[in-house]
Amino acid sequence: MSKKDIIICRCEDITLADIHKCLEQGYTTFEELKRILRVGMGPCQGQTCSSLIQKEIAIFLKKKAEDVLLQKTRPLVTGVKLQDIADSADE
Amino acid sequence: MNKASIVVIGAGISGLSAAYNLAKRGLKDIVVIDKAYITSGSTGRCGAGVRQQWGTALNCILAKKSIDFFMHAKEDLGYEKDIEFKQEGYLILSTSEAEDKVFDKNVQLQNSIGIPSQRLTVEEALKIVPHLNPNAFTSASFCKTDGHINPFLMSEAYYLAAKKLGVTFYFFEEVTEIIVKDKSIEKVITDKRVIYTDKVVNAAGGFAREVGEMAGVEIPVFSENHEILVTEPTKQMQGPMVMSFSKNIYCQQVPHGSFLMGRSNPKALHDHDISSSWQFLDEMAKTVCNILPKVGQLRVIRTWGGSYNISPDHQPFISDTEQLNGYFMACGYSGHGFMFAPITGELITEMVFGDKLEDYAKDLNIKRLDDKNFTDFEQSVV
């Protein structure tokens, strides 16, 4: 299967080929890939792609996967409507 | 021995623009150092808006010159990707008679500098953003050439262009000391090397004051946390950035489809905090649901914070200093460094080369603080 057909980040439609291109350009941390490619910025906030990307970085840098830092986890845990937040803020 | 003609501290948009412009002018052996990676500080955390509707002449001029560059930045920098420049304007809402008068004055000033802003009635504003709550404002100002740019890709465009011109970058490396001898810079020490140089550009964003102190240069700026949230992407429904100083909100739909919005916290401390708070989420949600009810139906997916580096008059210092030869600074943008980056790089280059500056640029010097006649203060900020 071509790297261009392997989707790594489903929210932002980023392929394995995109990831490898960025790694070769010298962006070798998750935070850099996130800013350039938007991986981990979609509605799932990296729940699917983060461990896949962690492994790809590890292979590229010849490191153990657990030695590759993931992206910073930010609130919210799940998507919440602004109107719902506004309504409950008034309570 | 490690030598550089100049060391730029900070690989945010200001440092990148400075390095690119210096290299373009022909300077060799330029080094840029960042304690992390490009856009890792305030640039990568900013609201991604670019506007020219300001209340001081200085900010208007800086903004206009920068927009003029952004319009052909992709071609000038030879960037392969798209910087995502969405030029659909800023719609700024007034909410009182007193604010109406300020907007009248601001638009007059902006027009005199060649910025195509205009005053709008509530009805005219609704034609541009139909989902505005008509009861939430009294009038508006609009400039169609303001808009949005992707800060990550704009920074990458400068970075790649600078690299192509031979600029050296050291990432994940922190400047720890600047050694000064006889009022001149001798060397810059990082956690990995010593670099001999007689010139430094302080483009350290939220840490500008500290990078000043390293060289014994006093810069009266402080940092404060400004929070932002982003929603899930949705269909295109809002062209311009909608903003209100009195309601404390800016809110824009970026080309990717998400809405980005932020507000300031009047109780924010002067420190390097960049955490997220539930108080921000509550206040932001209430404000946006009042002004743009339809946006209230979107889901928030992420919040973050970043430092505004604030100067006493909310205008930047793009300046050399009598305190130390060869020390240049680009800081104190008070939240607007991204949108002023092109002119920042050009002015720093002119200063480093000892050119005669245009008249307006003298007010960017840190000396203006000692001038009792200088009283211009930017109030058009969120």
XYZ file of C-alpha atoms in Angstrom:
473
model
C 0.000 0.000 0.000
C 1.323 3.463 -0.890
C 2.246 5.762 2.009
C -0.010 8.352 0.408
C -3.013 6.081 1.001
C -2.333 5.387 4.661
C -4.268 7.881 6.774
C -2.587 8.600 10.110
C -4.731 11.528 11.350
C -8.364 10.985 10.423
C -9.585 14.379 11.635
C -7.215 16.333 9.390
C -6.679 13.751 6.628
C -2.917 13.490 7.118
C -1.122 10.545 5.509
C 1.976 8.569 6.420
C 3.689 10.210 3.430
C 2.964 13.667 4.941
C 4.474 12.578 8.266
C 7.614 11.138 6.655
C 8.116 14.268 4.536
C 8.014 16.479 7.635
C 10.379 14.192 9.564
C 12.859 14.371 6.684
C 12.578 18.178 6.726
C 13.768 18.127 10.329
C 10.510 18.463 12.267
C 11.098 15.581 14.652
C 8.918 16.374 17.671
C 5.180 15.842 17.939
C 4.635 19.532 18.766
C 6.349 20.598 15.528
C 4.399 18.107 13.402
C 1.208 19.319 15.087
C 1.867 22.937 14.118
C 2.865 22.213 10.538
C 0.359 19.446 9.717
C -2.449 20.029 12.269
C -2.165 16.411 13.492
C -3.807 16.130 16.902
C -5.682 19.419 16.460
C -8.962 17.939 15.196
C -12.107 16.964 17.081
C -10.517 13.764 18.509
C -7.506 15.745 19.807
C -4.995 13.077 18.807
C -6.689 10.067 20.341
C -6.135 8.078 17.141
C -2.978 9.519 15.646
C -0.780 10.255 18.634
C 0.545 6.754 19.312
C 0.930 6.069 15.563
C 2.965 9.266 15.126
C 4.963 8.524 18.265
C 6.047 5.217 16.676
C 6.953 6.882 13.379
C 9.106 9.474 15.164
C 10.758 6.705 17.185
C 11.624 4.706 14.043
C 12.967 7.832 12.315
C 15.122 8.878 15.276
C 16.075 5.249 16.126
C 14.722 5.750 19.644
C 12.348 3.768 21.827
C 8.727 4.879 21.384
C 8.422 5.593 25.109
C 11.290 8.087 24.812
C 9.342 10.167 22.264
C 7.209 12.846 23.887
C 3.552 13.118 22.884
C 1.789 16.421 22.336
C 0.567 18.521 25.253
C -2.913 17.419 26.307
C -5.236 20.388 26.549
C -8.761 20.931 27.820
C -11.515 20.088 26.940
C -11.642 16.307 27.262
C -14.463 16.176 24.736
C -16.288 18.680 22.514
C -18.881 20.800 24.357
C -21.264 23.333 22.825
C -20.472 26.966 23.643
C -24.172 27.581 24.361
C -24.206 24.750 26.924
C -21.167 26.248 28.651
C -22.759 29.718 28.631
C -26.047 28.380 30.061
C -24.382 26.461 32.872
C -22.083 29.399 33.656
C -25.153 31.463 34.560
C -26.459 28.879 37.025
C 36.038 29.284 17.290
C 32.315 29.864 16.935
C 31.666 33.325 15.485
C 28.551 35.127 14.267
C 27.963 38.553 12.775
C 24.716 38.687 14.771
C 22.795 36.388 17.114
C 18.991 36.514 16.988
C 17.418 35.191 20.181
C 14.006 33.683 19.497
C 12.652 31.843 16.442
C 9.171 33.277 16.629
C 7.861 35.380 13.778
C 9.838 38.516 14.804
C 13.187 36.717 15.007
C 12.545 34.834 11.779
C 11.584 38.007 9.923
C 14.665 39.799 11.285
C 16.975 36.934 10.263
C 15.451 36.700 6.782
C 15.667 40.442 6.136
C 19.252 40.666 7.418
C 20.303 37.756 5.188
C 18.466 39.209 2.202
C 20.413 42.429 2.695
C 23.611 40.373 2.376
C 24.722 39.873 5.968
C 26.598 36.565 6.446
C 27.038 34.346 9.520
C 23.643 35.040 11.072
C 22.687 32.703 13.913
C 19.164 32.227 15.297
C 18.780 30.454 18.637
C 15.572 29.183 20.179
C 15.107 27.202 23.380
C 12.576 25.034 21.519
C 11.497 25.244 17.850
C 9.969 27.783 15.438
C 6.705 29.308 16.755
C 7.048 27.484 20.085
C 6.312 30.659 22.070
C 3.792 33.438 21.527
C 3.686 33.211 17.703
C 2.328 29.676 17.782
C -0.243 30.635 20.397
C -1.573 33.827 18.811
C -5.051 34.575 17.509
C -3.833 34.519 13.892
C -5.503 37.809 12.976
C -3.905 40.659 11.029
C -5.477 44.100 11.282
C -4.820 47.753 10.479
C -7.591 49.377 12.514
C -5.620 50.990 15.325
C -5.971 54.075 17.456
C -2.384 55.338 17.183
C -0.631 56.466 14.005
C 2.415 54.366 14.845
C 0.469 51.094 15.061
C -1.491 51.987 11.891
C 1.711 52.526 9.894
C 3.332 49.313 11.157
C 0.167 47.355 10.368
C -0.304 48.801 6.885
C 3.302 48.185 5.843
C 3.025 44.612 7.131
C -0.230 43.868 5.292
C 1.377 45.235 2.115
C 4.081 42.584 2.519
C 1.715 39.739 3.472
C -0.157 40.265 0.194
C 2.825 38.982 -1.789
C 4.690 37.119 0.980
C 4.293 33.694 -0.613
C 5.963 34.838 -3.851
C 8.636 36.996 -2.167
C 9.680 34.195 0.152
C 9.386 31.484 -2.508
C 7.164 29.391 -0.229
C 5.704 26.233 -1.759
C 2.698 25.955 0.551
C -0.125 28.416 1.154
C 0.118 30.903 4.055
C -3.723 30.851 4.211
C -4.142 34.626 3.967
C -7.878 35.188 4.256
C -8.475 38.859 3.524
C -12.119 39.279 4.454
C -11.736 42.073 6.926
C -12.117 42.903 10.603
C -15.526 44.052 11.753
C -15.100 45.939 15.024
C -18.222 46.581 17.072
C -18.917 49.688 19.088
C -21.309 49.331 22.003
C -21.835 52.903 23.220
C -22.022 56.514 22.077
C -18.667 57.203 23.663
C -17.118 54.317 21.714
C -18.830 55.499 18.494
C -16.901 58.755 18.835
C -13.598 56.939 19.358
C -14.271 54.862 16.225
C -15.018 58.037 14.202
C -11.639 59.396 15.215
C -9.818 56.119 14.617
C -11.232 55.643 11.118
C -10.275 59.216 10.239
C -6.710 58.535 11.402
C -6.586 55.201 9.544
C -7.867 56.771 6.310
C -5.243 59.529 6.543
C -2.575 56.795 6.493
C -4.170 55.057 3.504
C -5.990 52.290 5.363
C -9.362 51.622 3.672
C -11.462 51.355 6.843
C -15.001 52.723 7.112
C -17.757 53.323 9.646
C -20.852 51.110 9.381
C -24.358 51.233 10.816
C -25.853 48.174 12.498
C -27.765 47.355 9.288
C -24.629 47.602 7.146
C -22.693 45.395 9.555
C -25.457 42.777 9.422
C -25.048 42.570 5.660
C -21.437 41.469 6.184
C -22.078 39.152 9.157
C -25.792 38.223 9.118
C -25.651 36.142 12.309
C -24.645 39.131 14.498
C -27.038 39.947 17.325
C -28.316 43.421 16.240
C -29.010 44.372 19.867
C -25.448 43.759 20.989
C -23.854 46.808 19.320
C -24.543 50.372 18.217
C -22.283 50.739 15.156
C -19.131 49.257 13.675
C -15.948 49.917 11.769
C -14.765 47.666 8.976
C -11.558 47.281 7.002
C -11.795 44.823 4.148
C -8.031 44.313 3.776
C -7.586 43.020 7.347
C -7.883 39.286 7.932
C -6.214 36.037 8.946
C -2.907 34.274 8.238
C -1.734 30.860 9.461
C 1.044 31.730 11.960
C 2.760 28.338 11.697
C 2.981 28.393 7.917
C 3.855 32.104 7.733
C 6.708 31.431 10.173
C 7.816 28.388 8.201
C 7.873 30.512 5.046
C 10.300 32.976 6.706
C 12.307 30.120 8.227
C 12.828 28.244 4.959
C 13.660 31.458 3.086
C 16.198 32.452 5.765
C 17.738 28.976 5.730
C 18.083 29.131 1.953
C 19.996 32.411 2.364
C 22.449 30.699 4.692
C 21.129 31.568 8.173
C 22.186 29.046 10.853
C 19.524 27.850 13.293
C 20.133 26.234 16.675
C 16.941 24.737 18.093
C 16.351 23.260 21.545
C 19.221 25.386 22.747
C 18.881 28.079 25.405
C 20.827 31.293 25.732
C 22.058 31.441 29.316
C 24.377 34.461 29.300
C 25.304 37.491 27.239
C 28.819 38.652 28.117
C 29.367 42.415 27.882
C 32.732 44.182 27.950
C 33.256 47.974 27.814
C 29.633 48.696 26.785
C 29.882 46.229 23.880
C 28.736 42.649 23.437
C 31.549 40.105 23.504
C 29.820 36.735 23.333
C 26.607 34.788 23.775
C 26.696 31.629 25.866
C 24.117 28.880 25.433
C 23.689 25.548 27.183
C 25.553 23.975 24.254
C 28.177 26.455 22.977
C 29.868 29.855 23.106
C 29.320 32.225 20.175
C 31.523 35.290 19.721
C 29.508 38.195 18.338
C 29.127 41.943 18.828
C 25.446 42.104 17.910
C 22.309 40.582 19.413
C 18.636 40.862 18.462
C 16.281 40.285 21.368
C 13.203 38.689 19.759
C 12.418 36.604 22.804
C 8.681 37.391 22.921
C 7.339 36.675 26.409
C 10.892 36.539 27.776
C 12.101 39.846 26.311
C 12.656 41.471 29.712
C 14.795 38.557 30.918
C 16.873 38.535 27.719
C 17.365 42.260 28.309
C 18.532 41.667 31.885
C 21.039 39.089 30.623
C 22.906 41.931 28.934
C 22.150 44.539 31.596
C 19.589 46.237 29.358
C 16.458 47.407 31.116
C 13.272 46.888 29.055
C 10.048 47.883 30.846
C 7.774 45.141 29.500
C 5.908 42.363 31.259
C 4.125 39.193 30.174
C 0.573 38.171 30.886
C -1.497 35.138 29.952
C -4.136 35.502 27.239
C -6.356 32.490 26.618
C -7.935 31.267 23.388
C -10.364 28.537 22.423
C -11.028 26.787 19.127
C -14.164 25.017 17.936
C -14.690 22.027 15.691
C -14.505 22.946 11.988
C -17.782 23.780 10.281
C -18.993 25.136 6.930
C -17.864 28.649 5.941
C -20.247 31.059 7.681
C -18.245 34.133 8.780
C -15.955 36.192 6.559
C -14.399 38.809 8.844
C -12.934 38.725 12.313
C -15.616 40.091 14.653
C -14.150 42.058 17.506
C -15.256 44.324 20.339
C -12.967 46.142 22.757
C -15.789 47.018 25.157
C -17.255 43.476 25.157
C -13.745 42.006 25.310
C -13.856 39.517 22.437
C -12.302 38.652 19.100
C -13.761 35.791 17.075
C -12.832 34.590 13.616
C -13.520 31.595 11.410
C -10.226 30.453 9.922
C -10.060 28.962 6.382
C -9.778 25.481 7.886
C -13.334 25.939 9.217
C -12.734 26.257 12.967
C -13.708 29.344 14.944
C -10.924 30.846 17.010
C -11.793 33.262 19.808
C -10.146 34.977 22.719
C -10.546 37.660 25.363
C -8.301 39.230 27.952
C -8.437 38.675 31.682
C -8.329 42.008 33.537
C -7.055 40.159 36.613
C -4.188 38.390 34.814
C -0.932 38.455 36.752
C 2.324 39.738 35.309
C 4.085 36.427 34.858
C 4.804 33.585 32.413
C 1.661 31.580 33.139
C 0.112 30.135 29.937
C -2.378 27.711 31.457
C -6.076 27.312 30.646
C -8.831 28.210 33.109
C -12.527 27.376 33.422
C -13.210 31.040 34.153
C -12.040 31.937 30.650
C -14.246 29.251 29.129
C -17.316 30.549 31.010
C -16.765 34.222 30.158
C -15.818 33.504 26.547
C -18.876 31.313 25.991
C -21.223 33.940 27.502
C -19.737 36.749 25.431
C -19.775 34.932 22.096
C -23.316 33.598 22.621
C -24.470 37.173 23.215
C -22.816 38.685 20.128
C -22.837 35.733 17.702
C -25.622 33.392 18.917
C -25.226 30.954 16.019
C -21.598 30.325 16.909
C -22.891 29.119 20.294
C -24.074 25.926 18.603
C -20.470 24.889 17.858
C -18.438 22.611 20.092
C -15.239 23.787 21.772
C -12.491 21.240 21.198
C -9.418 22.868 22.717
C -8.237 25.815 24.787
C -4.740 27.182 25.342
C -2.902 30.255 26.537
C 0.020 32.388 25.443
C 1.954 35.431 26.618
C 1.235 38.984 25.567
C 4.457 40.913 26.073
C 3.121 44.288 27.155
C 4.761 47.699 26.855
C 3.677 50.764 28.841
C 1.810 52.295 25.846
C 0.747 49.087 24.003
C 3.117 49.921 21.152
C 6.244 47.888 20.390
C 9.913 48.631 20.855
C 11.764 48.031 17.610
C 14.895 49.671 18.772
C 18.576 49.859 19.446
C 19.618 51.252 22.816
C 22.085 53.692 24.307
C 22.427 51.219 27.166
C 24.523 48.816 25.059
C 26.180 48.969 21.628
C 25.026 46.320 19.165
C 21.925 45.381 21.174
C 18.654 45.464 19.227
C 15.187 44.588 20.441
C 11.850 43.674 18.868
C 9.478 43.273 21.791
C 6.568 44.705 23.762
C 4.084 44.136 20.937
C 1.307 43.850 23.515
C -0.305 40.966 21.668
C 0.343 42.017 18.081
C 3.818 40.807 17.143
C 2.587 38.366 14.534
C 0.812 40.985 12.455
C 3.723 43.469 12.650
C 6.416 40.916 11.757
C 7.243 41.996 8.185
C 8.003 45.621 9.110
C 9.820 44.433 12.254
C 12.355 42.504 10.190
C 12.826 45.392 7.763
C 13.363 47.975 10.521
C 15.763 45.805 12.524
C 17.793 45.348 9.329
C 17.900 49.103 8.694
C 19.026 49.681 12.291
C 21.734 47.000 12.124
C 23.044 48.511 8.872
C 22.920 52.014 10.354
C 20.491 53.391 7.751
C 18.637 56.634 8.290
C 15.171 55.579 9.450
C 11.886 56.988 8.225
C 10.537 59.664 10.563
C 7.738 57.626 12.121
C 10.170 54.884 13.196
C 11.922 57.067 15.761
C 8.932 56.580 18.064
C 9.645 52.844 18.118
C 12.806 53.574 20.077
C 12.772 52.706 23.754
C 13.831 56.329 24.409
C 10.260 57.484 23.781
C 9.478 56.559 27.368
C 11.731 59.394 28.557
C 9.990 61.917 26.285
C 7.310 63.756 28.271
C 5.724 65.017 25.043
C 5.111 61.471 23.870
C 1.674 60.572 25.175
C 0.164 58.393 22.432
C -1.408 55.320 24.009
C -3.061 52.460 22.128
C -6.498 51.704 23.544
C -7.880 49.607 20.690
C -6.831 46.285 22.162
C -8.467 43.126 23.479
